[in-house]
GROMACS .gro file of C-alpha atoms in nm:
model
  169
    1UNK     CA    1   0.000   0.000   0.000
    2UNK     CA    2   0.153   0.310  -0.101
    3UNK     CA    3  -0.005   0.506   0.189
    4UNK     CA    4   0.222   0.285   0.436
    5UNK     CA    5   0.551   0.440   0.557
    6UNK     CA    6   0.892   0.198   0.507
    7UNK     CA    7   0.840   0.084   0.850
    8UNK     CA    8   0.517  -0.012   0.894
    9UNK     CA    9   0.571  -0.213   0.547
   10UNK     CA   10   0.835  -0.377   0.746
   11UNK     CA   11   0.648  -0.448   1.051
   12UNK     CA   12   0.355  -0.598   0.883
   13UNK     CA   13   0.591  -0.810   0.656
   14UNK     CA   14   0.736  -0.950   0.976
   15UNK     CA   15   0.395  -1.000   1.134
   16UNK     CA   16   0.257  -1.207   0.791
   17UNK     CA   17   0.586  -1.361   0.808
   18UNK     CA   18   0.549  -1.487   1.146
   19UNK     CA   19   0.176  -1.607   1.106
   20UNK     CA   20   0.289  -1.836   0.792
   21UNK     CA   21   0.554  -1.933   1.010
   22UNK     CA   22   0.247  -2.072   1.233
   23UNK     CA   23   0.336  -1.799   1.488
   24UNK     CA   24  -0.014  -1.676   1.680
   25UNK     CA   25  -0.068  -1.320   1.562
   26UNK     CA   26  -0.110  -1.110   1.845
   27UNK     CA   27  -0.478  -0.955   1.930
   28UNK     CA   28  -0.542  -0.736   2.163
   29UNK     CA   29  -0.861  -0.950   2.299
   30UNK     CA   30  -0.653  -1.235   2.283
   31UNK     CA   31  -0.402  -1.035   2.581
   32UNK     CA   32  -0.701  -0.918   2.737
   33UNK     CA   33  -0.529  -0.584   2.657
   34UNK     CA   34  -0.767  -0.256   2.542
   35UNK     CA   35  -0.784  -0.256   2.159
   36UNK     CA   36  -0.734   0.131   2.114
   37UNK     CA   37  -0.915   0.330   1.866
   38UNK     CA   38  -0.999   0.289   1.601
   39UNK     CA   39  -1.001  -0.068   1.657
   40UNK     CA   40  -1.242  -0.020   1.946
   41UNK     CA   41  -1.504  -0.027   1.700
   42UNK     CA   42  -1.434  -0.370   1.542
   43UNK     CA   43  -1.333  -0.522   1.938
   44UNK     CA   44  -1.487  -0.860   1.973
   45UNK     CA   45  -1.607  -0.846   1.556
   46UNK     CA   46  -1.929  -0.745   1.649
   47UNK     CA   47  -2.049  -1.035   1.824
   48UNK     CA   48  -2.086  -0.880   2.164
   49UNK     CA   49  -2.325  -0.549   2.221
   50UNK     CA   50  -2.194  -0.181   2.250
   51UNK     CA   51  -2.373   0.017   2.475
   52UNK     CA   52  -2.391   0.417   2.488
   53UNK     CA   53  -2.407   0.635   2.818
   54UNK     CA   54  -2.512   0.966   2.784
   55UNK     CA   55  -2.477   1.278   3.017
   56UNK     CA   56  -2.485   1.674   2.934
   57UNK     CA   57  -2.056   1.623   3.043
   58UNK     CA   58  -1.922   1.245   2.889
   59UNK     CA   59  -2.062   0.998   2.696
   60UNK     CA   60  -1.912   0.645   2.755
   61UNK     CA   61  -1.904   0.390   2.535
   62UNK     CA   62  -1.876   0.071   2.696
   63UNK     CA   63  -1.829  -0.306   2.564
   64UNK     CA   64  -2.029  -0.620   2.699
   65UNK     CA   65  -1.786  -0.864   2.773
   66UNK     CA   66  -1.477  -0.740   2.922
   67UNK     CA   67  -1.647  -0.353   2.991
   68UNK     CA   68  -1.392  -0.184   2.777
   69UNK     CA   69  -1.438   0.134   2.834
   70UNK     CA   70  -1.407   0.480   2.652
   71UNK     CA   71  -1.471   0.820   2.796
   72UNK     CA   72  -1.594   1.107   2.569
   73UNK     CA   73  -1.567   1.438   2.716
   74UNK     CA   74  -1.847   1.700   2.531
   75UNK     CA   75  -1.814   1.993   2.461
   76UNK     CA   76  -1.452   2.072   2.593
   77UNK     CA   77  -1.123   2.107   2.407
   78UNK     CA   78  -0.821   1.896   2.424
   79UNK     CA   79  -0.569   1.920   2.718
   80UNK     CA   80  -0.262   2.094   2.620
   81UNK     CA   81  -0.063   1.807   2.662
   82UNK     CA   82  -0.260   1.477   2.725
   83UNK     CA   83  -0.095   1.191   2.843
   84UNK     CA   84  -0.074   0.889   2.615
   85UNK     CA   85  -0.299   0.645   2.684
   86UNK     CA   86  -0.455   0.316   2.531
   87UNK     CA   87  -0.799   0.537   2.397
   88UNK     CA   88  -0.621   0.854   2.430
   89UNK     CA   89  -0.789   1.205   2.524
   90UNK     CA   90  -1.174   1.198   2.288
   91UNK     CA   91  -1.350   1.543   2.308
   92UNK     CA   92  -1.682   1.537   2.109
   93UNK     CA   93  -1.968   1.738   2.029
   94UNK     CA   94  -2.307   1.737   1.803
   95UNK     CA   95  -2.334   1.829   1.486
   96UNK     CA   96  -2.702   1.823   1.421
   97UNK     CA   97  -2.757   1.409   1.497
   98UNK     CA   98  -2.406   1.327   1.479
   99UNK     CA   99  -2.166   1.286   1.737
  100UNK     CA  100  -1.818   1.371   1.688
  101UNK     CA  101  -1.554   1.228   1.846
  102UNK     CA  102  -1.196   1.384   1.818
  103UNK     CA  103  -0.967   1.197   1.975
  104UNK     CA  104  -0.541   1.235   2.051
  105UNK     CA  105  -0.316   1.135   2.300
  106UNK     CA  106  -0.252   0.759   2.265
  107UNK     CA  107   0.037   0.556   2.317
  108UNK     CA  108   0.160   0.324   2.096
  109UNK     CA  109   0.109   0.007   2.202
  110UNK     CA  110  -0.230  -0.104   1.996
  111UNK     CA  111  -0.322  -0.172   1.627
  112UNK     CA  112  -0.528   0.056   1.411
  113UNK     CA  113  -0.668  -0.351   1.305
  114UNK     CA  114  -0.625  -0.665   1.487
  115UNK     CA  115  -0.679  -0.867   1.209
  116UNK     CA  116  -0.373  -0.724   1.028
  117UNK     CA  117  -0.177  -0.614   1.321
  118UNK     CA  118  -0.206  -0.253   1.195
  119UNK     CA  119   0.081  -0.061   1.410
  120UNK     CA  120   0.041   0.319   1.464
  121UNK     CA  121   0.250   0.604   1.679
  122UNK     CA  122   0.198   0.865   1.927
  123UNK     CA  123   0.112   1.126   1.672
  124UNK     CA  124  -0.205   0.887   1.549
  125UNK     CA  125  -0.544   1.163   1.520
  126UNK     CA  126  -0.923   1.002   1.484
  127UNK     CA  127  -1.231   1.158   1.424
  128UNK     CA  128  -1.552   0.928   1.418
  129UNK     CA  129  -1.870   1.043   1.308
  130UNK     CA  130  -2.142   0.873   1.494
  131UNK     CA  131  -2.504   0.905   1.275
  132UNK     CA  132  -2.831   0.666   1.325
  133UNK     CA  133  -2.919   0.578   1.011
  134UNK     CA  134  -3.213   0.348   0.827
  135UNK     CA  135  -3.493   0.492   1.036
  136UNK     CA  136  -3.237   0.429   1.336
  137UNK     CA  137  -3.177   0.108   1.297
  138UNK     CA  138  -2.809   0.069   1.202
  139UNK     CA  139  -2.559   0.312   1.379
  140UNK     CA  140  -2.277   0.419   1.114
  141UNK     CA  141  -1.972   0.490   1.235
  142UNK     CA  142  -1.731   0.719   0.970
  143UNK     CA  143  -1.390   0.790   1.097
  144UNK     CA  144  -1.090   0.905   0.947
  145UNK     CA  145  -0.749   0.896   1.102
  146UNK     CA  146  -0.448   1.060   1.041
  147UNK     CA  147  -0.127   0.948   1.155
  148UNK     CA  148   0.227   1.167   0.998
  149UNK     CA  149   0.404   0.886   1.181
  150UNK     CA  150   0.256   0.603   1.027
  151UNK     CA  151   0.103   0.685   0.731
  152UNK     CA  152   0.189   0.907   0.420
  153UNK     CA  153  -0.203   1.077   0.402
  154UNK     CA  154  -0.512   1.058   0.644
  155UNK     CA  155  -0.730   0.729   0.516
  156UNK     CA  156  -1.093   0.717   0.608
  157UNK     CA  157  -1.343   0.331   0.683
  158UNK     CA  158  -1.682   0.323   0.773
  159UNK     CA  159  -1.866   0.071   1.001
  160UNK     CA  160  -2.256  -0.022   1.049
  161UNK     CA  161  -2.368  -0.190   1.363
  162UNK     CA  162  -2.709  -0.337   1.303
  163UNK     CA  163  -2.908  -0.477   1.565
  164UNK     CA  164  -2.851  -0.820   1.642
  165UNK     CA  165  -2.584  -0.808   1.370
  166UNK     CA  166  -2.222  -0.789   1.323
  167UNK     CA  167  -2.087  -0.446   1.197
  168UNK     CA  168  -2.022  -0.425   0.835
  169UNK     CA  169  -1.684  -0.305   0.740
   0.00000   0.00000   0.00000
């Protein structure tokens, strides 16, 4: 992919490498380790329910099985300097129905992907869109992330989380 920088080529050689080798690839859920953003989204691939808590300060996104959680702070900028973190520092806000989430600050210990062991740095940016969609029955999630470190230009994925369904990718 020519959006990859030299050393993420590298590291995800090694990491395909090692799997033919029949090395276990490393997941984060496997390590019982948080899966970071925006891989938060795909955690547990959709077979285990997301909920949403909403007050006028935070919204928290929580998963069922483990209780990952992430903390959105509304309506509030970014810290000057946030410490890095596993789901770093998320501000977000409403545009209209949509819930933005901006979120920096993360360390650089998680994938961007599980499945492909997609490594990121410190500088790593996302913004996810939150929308209900299909008469509010599927909840699309459009982020973009942007990562000087990692990648040569910001790349953007959407997922859908249907009821009862796994998210669509």
């Amino acid at each position: 992919n020519p959006n990859l920088k030299p050393w993420v080529v590298a590291f995800l050689k090694k990491a395909n490498d090692d799997l033919l080798a029949g090395k276990q690839r490393y997941a984060s859920r496997g390590n019982c380790m948080p899966g970071g953003v925006p891989q938060f989204l795909l955690y547990a691939g959709g077979f285990e329910n997301m909920y949403f808590i909403q007050t006028p300060k935070e919204v928290l996104m929580i998963h069922e099985a483990d209780t990952q959680i992430r903390h959105v702070y509304m309506n509030v900028p970014h810290s000057a300097h946030p410490a890095p973190s596993w789901y770093g520092e998320s501000v977000g806000h409403y545009e209209g129905d949509t819930l933005v989430v901006d979120s920096i600050g993360f360390n650089d210990r998680t994938f961007l992907d599980d499945h492909y062991s997609v490594p990121h740095t410190t500088q790593l940016h996302v913004v996810e869109r939150f929308k209900l969609v299909d008469g509010g029955k599927t909840l699309q999630v459009d982020f973009t992330v942007e990562d000087p470190g990692a990648f040569n230009a910001p790349w953007s994925a959407v997922v859908r989380y249907r009821s009862g369904r796994m998210p669509e990718r």
